[in-house]
Amino acid sequence: MKDGVCNITFGGIGGQGTLTASEVCGWAAMFAGFHVKKSEVHGMAQRGGSVESHLRFGRKVFSPLVSSGQGDFLVCFHEEEHERLKTFLKPGGVDLFEWLAKGQSEIKDPRHINTYLVGVLSSYLPFDTDCWMKALEKVLKKKILEENKQVFIEARQASKK
Amino acid sequence: MAKQNKTNQLLLSGNEALAYGAWEAGLKVACAYPGTPSTEILETLAKFSEIDAQWSVNEKVAFEVAVGAAIGGVRSLFACKHVGLNVAMDPLMTASYTGVSGGFVVVVCDDPGMHSSQNEQDTRWVSIYSKLPMLEPSNPAEAREFVKEAFKISEKYDTPVLLRMTTRISHTKEDVVIDERVLPEQPEFTKNPAKYVMVPGHAYNRHIFVEKRLKELKKLSERTKFNKIEKGSGKIGFITSSVAYHYAKEIFPDASYLKIGMSYPFCDEKIKQFAKSVKKVYVIEELDPFLEEHIKALGVKFIAKDPSYQIGELSPELIDEITKGKVKKEVRTAKRKPRMCPGCPHWFTFSTLKKNNFFVAGDIGCYTLACLPPLEALHSCLCMGAGVTFHEGLKRGAKDGSKIVGVLGDSTFVHSGITGLINAVYNKAKGVIFILDNSTTAMTGGQQHPATGLTIRNELTKQLDLEAICRACGADNVDVIDPTNREEFEQIVQKRINSDELSVIISRHPCKLLKR
């Protein structure tokens, strides 16, 4: 974390839940007491185009954008987007891409893949489980909350092994 | 670690934070037409039952309703995207003269980088042109803070206040602490023709007032905390505004800053004082050289970005390059282009238009994406409503106009297609106009409009009858047809294109993304 700021880049294509994933992490960071800035794209991107969201948290955050080569984490839901966004990672940064295929084979409902990757990411970040649960409650609809909490907990444990 | 989490702390986008701030300030009436990146401002305001919020027919209408409410005595707000303000320029320019009674804030969201827009205009110039003060928040927390102050400035100085956001501020989320709502005292509503009837004699006197007001606002700009000097340890200083401030802080955390939060009128004395206090001054701003040109006129020496950076968004990396005196490199990224959704009704309409090899005069909406491969079946896009009027002009100008048709969406037709249709009828134009009726304002995320029969809060209202209004405008033929019935659709198209009449074909099938 450069100057105590953590940089995460999320990428996917419209409809994969990329923004929901970054939203959950954003709320969790806020609940953990950090200053948060998270940028995203709306509008045209909803139509199957590239979706990219940058999340930065720390004591004090200026730019809402992660600079190229400064990313601590990269969370991608699509191979082409992963290819495109790799440049954001700093040397030694954590790329969660290998977890995508693993998650896809483990989860029952393919719509839970974003929660799965958030669960994996969670084991690297300094927030209590309580913050994550509150974040999931804040962002997800009641109807799908419990199933997603389950996926999150499983992924969080799997990545700690 | 950092601060304690508070219960009234929320993770809000710039648009949401602005809406919360306006609510706190006692906002009563809010009007807009949807437009990325501004749409969520009204969507958020509509969630507060204390606020009378509406999707208006277009931006001119929205502006006029909102300024009327302010003159009626309450705090009101109009929100739009940059090109939306163009539609509202007529009332804006004269509302500068009438001034207000309750506070009135004009929120405009520019789109540097054109994430979802047809041009990259820098609305800061409007502040000079309209002689109105402009505030520029640089992040969501400031959007909340600045809008509250904007209402106070509006009432104190009897002026509409421009508040400029950009996509990066509107769509960045930040933790923001929300306060309680406080209602201001409502002034008496009285007749005041010298102020509100803008005939030449009255307007002359109001122009005198406007010039005086500008002088007073200039004094405010000199003393406001929104134009803030931050003393750093380094020898270099940045004069900067909006999100560019944060990009510069990222790269040069130790430099000195004059952060411009009130961008018009300019704070000349503060600028000169700041320039004297550092060895080397950089002026860093996104898009046009707005600050640059004024500061140059003050005789202050500084270094500015190469003009190549006037195109597109800035970023921390670009700030670094700018200060190294580099010219902007155009980097092509392999970003996936948006496209019409699978099963979108527009696919059906456009496959027929393509098969017939028409020149399609387009408009603004999801269907504009038909210009991209594989369809490549839309050939012009200028502004809202031009699907009708540009079509008429093309037919008048082209050597062979027989294959030219016009298309526009249902929301776009109501926004500004109706006047064009009346014009075509009145001036005896012929041809075929397609209204692509997917029963929503789809591109901006599915907002209601008069022809859906529902309000911004999804309450039932009188539904505009598109067929009836096209007939009332005087179209010779009005057909309503589902484009997924391909054969029937093709037959109607053939029949109408081969007749020497003015026809409207309403191609009706709901958007796939509509919640049922």
mmCIF file of C-alpha atoms in Angstrom, chain B residues 113-233:
data_model
loop_
_atom_site.group_PDB
_atom_site.id
_atom_site.type_symbol
_atom_site.label_atom_id
_atom_site.label_comp_id
_atom_site.label_asym_id
_atom_site.label_seq_id
_atom_site.Cartn_x
_atom_site.Cartn_y
_atom_site.Cartn_z
ATOM 1 C CA GLY B 113 -13.616 11.703 -22.429
ATOM 2 C CA MET B 114 -17.151 11.362 -23.849
ATOM 3 C CA HIS B 115 -18.064 8.215 -21.951
ATOM 4 C CA SER B 116 -21.621 8.643 -23.203
ATOM 5 C CA SER B 117 -21.992 11.880 -25.172
ATOM 6 C CA GLN B 118 -21.842 13.366 -28.630
ATOM 7 C CA ASN B 119 -19.357 16.131 -27.833
ATOM 8 C CA GLU B 120 -16.872 17.265 -25.224
ATOM 9 C CA GLN B 121 -17.928 20.877 -24.615
ATOM 10 C CA ASP B 122 -16.552 22.672 -21.555
ATOM 11 C CA THR B 123 -19.507 24.320 -19.833
ATOM 12 C CA ARG B 124 -17.343 26.630 -17.753
ATOM 13 C CA TRP B 125 -17.528 29.101 -20.642
ATOM 14 C CA VAL B 126 -21.291 29.420 -20.036
ATOM 15 C CA SER B 127 -20.581 31.153 -16.729
ATOM 16 C CA ILE B 128 -18.823 34.033 -18.525
ATOM 17 C CA TYR B 129 -21.442 34.159 -21.280
ATOM 18 C CA SER B 130 -24.421 34.168 -18.903
ATOM 19 C CA LYS B 131 -22.680 36.286 -16.216
ATOM 20 C CA LEU B 132 -23.556 33.695 -13.588
ATOM 21 C CA PRO B 133 -21.412 32.423 -10.708
ATOM 22 C CA MET B 134 -20.080 28.876 -11.054
ATOM 23 C CA LEU B 135 -19.030 26.438 -8.340
ATOM 24 C CA GLU B 136 -16.941 23.351 -9.107
ATOM 25 C CA PRO B 137 -16.767 20.535 -6.562
ATOM 26 C CA SER B 138 -13.870 18.112 -7.001
ATOM 27 C CA ASN B 139 -15.315 15.027 -5.280
ATOM 28 C CA PRO B 140 -18.640 13.702 -3.903
ATOM 29 C CA ALA B 141 -18.112 15.139 -0.396
ATOM 30 C CA GLU B 142 -17.655 18.588 -1.933
ATOM 31 C CA ALA B 143 -20.685 18.121 -4.203
ATOM 32 C CA ARG B 144 -22.798 17.858 -1.040
ATOM 33 C CA GLU B 145 -21.082 20.815 0.621
ATOM 34 C CA PHE B 146 -21.032 23.080 -2.455
ATOM 35 C CA VAL B 147 -24.700 22.649 -3.380
ATOM 36 C CA LYS B 148 -25.711 23.784 0.115
ATOM 37 C CA GLU B 149 -23.594 26.906 -0.268
ATOM 38 C CA ALA B 150 -24.923 27.418 -3.819
ATOM 39 C CA PHE B 151 -28.459 27.916 -2.476
ATOM 40 C CA LYS B 152 -27.229 30.547 -0.017
ATOM 41 C CA ILE B 153 -25.290 32.399 -2.735
ATOM 42 C CA SER B 154 -28.341 32.249 -5.014
ATOM 43 C CA GLU B 155 -30.589 33.895 -2.427
ATOM 44 C CA LYS B 156 -28.065 36.417 -1.145
ATOM 45 C CA TYR B 157 -26.998 37.667 -4.595
ATOM 46 C CA ASP B 158 -30.367 37.164 -6.374
ATOM 47 C CA THR B 159 -28.887 34.875 -9.007
ATOM 48 C CA PRO B 160 -29.144 31.387 -10.452
ATOM 49 C CA VAL B 161 -25.946 29.536 -9.492
ATOM 50 C CA LEU B 162 -24.197 27.158 -11.895
ATOM 51 C CA LEU B 163 -22.712 24.053 -10.299
ATOM 52 C CA ARG B 164 -20.456 22.103 -12.639
ATOM 53 C CA MET B 165 -19.667 18.433 -12.208
ATOM 54 C CA THR B 166 -17.862 16.026 -14.536
ATOM 55 C CA THR B 167 -18.397 12.312 -15.156
ATOM 56 C CA ARG B 168 -15.478 11.472 -12.876
ATOM 57 C CA ILE B 169 -17.094 13.354 -9.980
ATOM 58 C CA SER B 170 -20.687 12.329 -10.713
ATOM 59 C CA HIS B 171 -19.734 8.648 -10.891
ATOM 60 C CA THR B 172 -17.083 8.428 -8.205
ATOM 61 C CA LYS B 173 -18.323 7.103 -4.872
ATOM 62 C CA GLU B 174 -16.959 8.378 -1.583
ATOM 63 C CA ASP B 175 -17.881 8.078 2.084
ATOM 64 C CA VAL B 176 -20.011 11.107 2.925
ATOM 65 C CA VAL B 177 -21.618 12.123 6.224
ATOM 66 C CA ILE B 178 -25.180 13.386 5.911
ATOM 67 C CA ASP B 179 -26.770 16.037 8.104
ATOM 68 C CA GLU B 180 -30.389 16.910 8.899
ATOM 69 C CA ARG B 181 -32.726 18.741 6.570
ATOM 70 C CA VAL B 182 -33.252 22.412 7.401
ATOM 71 C CA LEU B 183 -36.016 24.378 5.712
ATOM 72 C CA PRO B 184 -35.292 28.041 4.936
ATOM 73 C CA GLU B 185 -37.962 30.650 5.524
ATOM 74 C CA GLN B 186 -40.077 31.101 2.412
ATOM 75 C CA PRO B 187 -40.237 34.672 1.068
ATOM 76 C CA GLU B 188 -43.568 36.321 0.165
ATOM 77 C CA PHE B 189 -44.744 35.804 -3.403
ATOM 78 C CA THR B 190 -45.549 39.224 -4.870
ATOM 79 C CA LYS B 191 -45.958 40.838 -8.294
ATOM 80 C CA ASN B 192 -42.741 42.507 -9.433
ATOM 81 C CA PRO B 193 -42.955 43.258 -13.164
ATOM 82 C CA ALA B 194 -39.747 45.321 -13.232
ATOM 83 C CA LYS B 195 -37.899 42.149 -12.181
ATOM 84 C CA TYR B 196 -39.899 39.401 -13.844
ATOM 85 C CA VAL B 197 -41.266 40.931 -17.075
ATOM 86 C CA MET B 198 -38.242 41.071 -19.332
ATOM 87 C CA VAL B 199 -39.272 43.698 -21.867
ATOM 88 C CA PRO B 200 -36.484 45.978 -23.104
ATOM 89 C CA GLY B 201 -37.010 48.801 -20.586
ATOM 90 C CA HIS B 202 -37.031 46.453 -17.595
ATOM 91 C CA ALA B 203 -34.251 44.278 -18.994
ATOM 92 C CA TYR B 204 -31.992 47.334 -19.400
ATOM 93 C CA ASN B 205 -32.268 48.046 -15.688
ATOM 94 C CA ARG B 206 -31.760 44.392 -14.855
ATOM 95 C CA HIS B 207 -28.611 44.334 -16.986
ATOM 96 C CA ILE B 208 -27.292 47.180 -14.823
ATOM 97 C CA PHE B 209 -28.105 44.992 -11.810
ATOM 98 C CA VAL B 210 -26.353 41.964 -13.369
ATOM 99 C CA GLU B 211 -23.116 43.917 -13.851
ATOM 100 C CA LYS B 212 -23.267 45.161 -10.233
ATOM 101 C CA ARG B 213 -23.955 41.624 -9.066
ATOM 102 C CA LEU B 214 -20.889 40.353 -10.916
ATOM 103 C CA LYS B 215 -18.725 42.875 -9.036
ATOM 104 C CA GLU B 216 -20.127 41.679 -5.717
ATOM 105 C CA LEU B 217 -19.642 38.038 -6.721
ATOM 106 C CA LYS B 218 -16.040 38.813 -7.607
ATOM 107 C CA LYS B 219 -15.491 39.984 -4.036
ATOM 108 C CA LEU B 220 -17.046 36.734 -2.839
ATOM 109 C CA SER B 221 -14.717 34.749 -5.104
ATOM 110 C CA GLU B 222 -11.723 36.503 -3.477
ATOM 111 C CA ARG B 223 -12.771 35.596 0.058
ATOM 112 C CA THR B 224 -14.608 32.253 -0.289
ATOM 113 C CA LYS B 225 -12.988 29.212 1.263
ATOM 114 C CA PHE B 226 -13.866 27.389 -1.967
ATOM 115 C CA ASN B 227 -10.873 29.127 -3.561
ATOM 116 C CA LYS B 228 -8.319 27.754 -1.183
ATOM 117 C CA ILE B 229 -4.556 28.197 -0.909
ATOM 118 C CA GLU B 230 -2.725 25.158 0.503
ATOM 119 C CA LYS B 231 0.861 25.918 1.388
ATOM 120 C CA GLY B 232 3.202 23.041 0.570
ATOM 121 C CA SER B 233 6.861 22.534 1.284
#
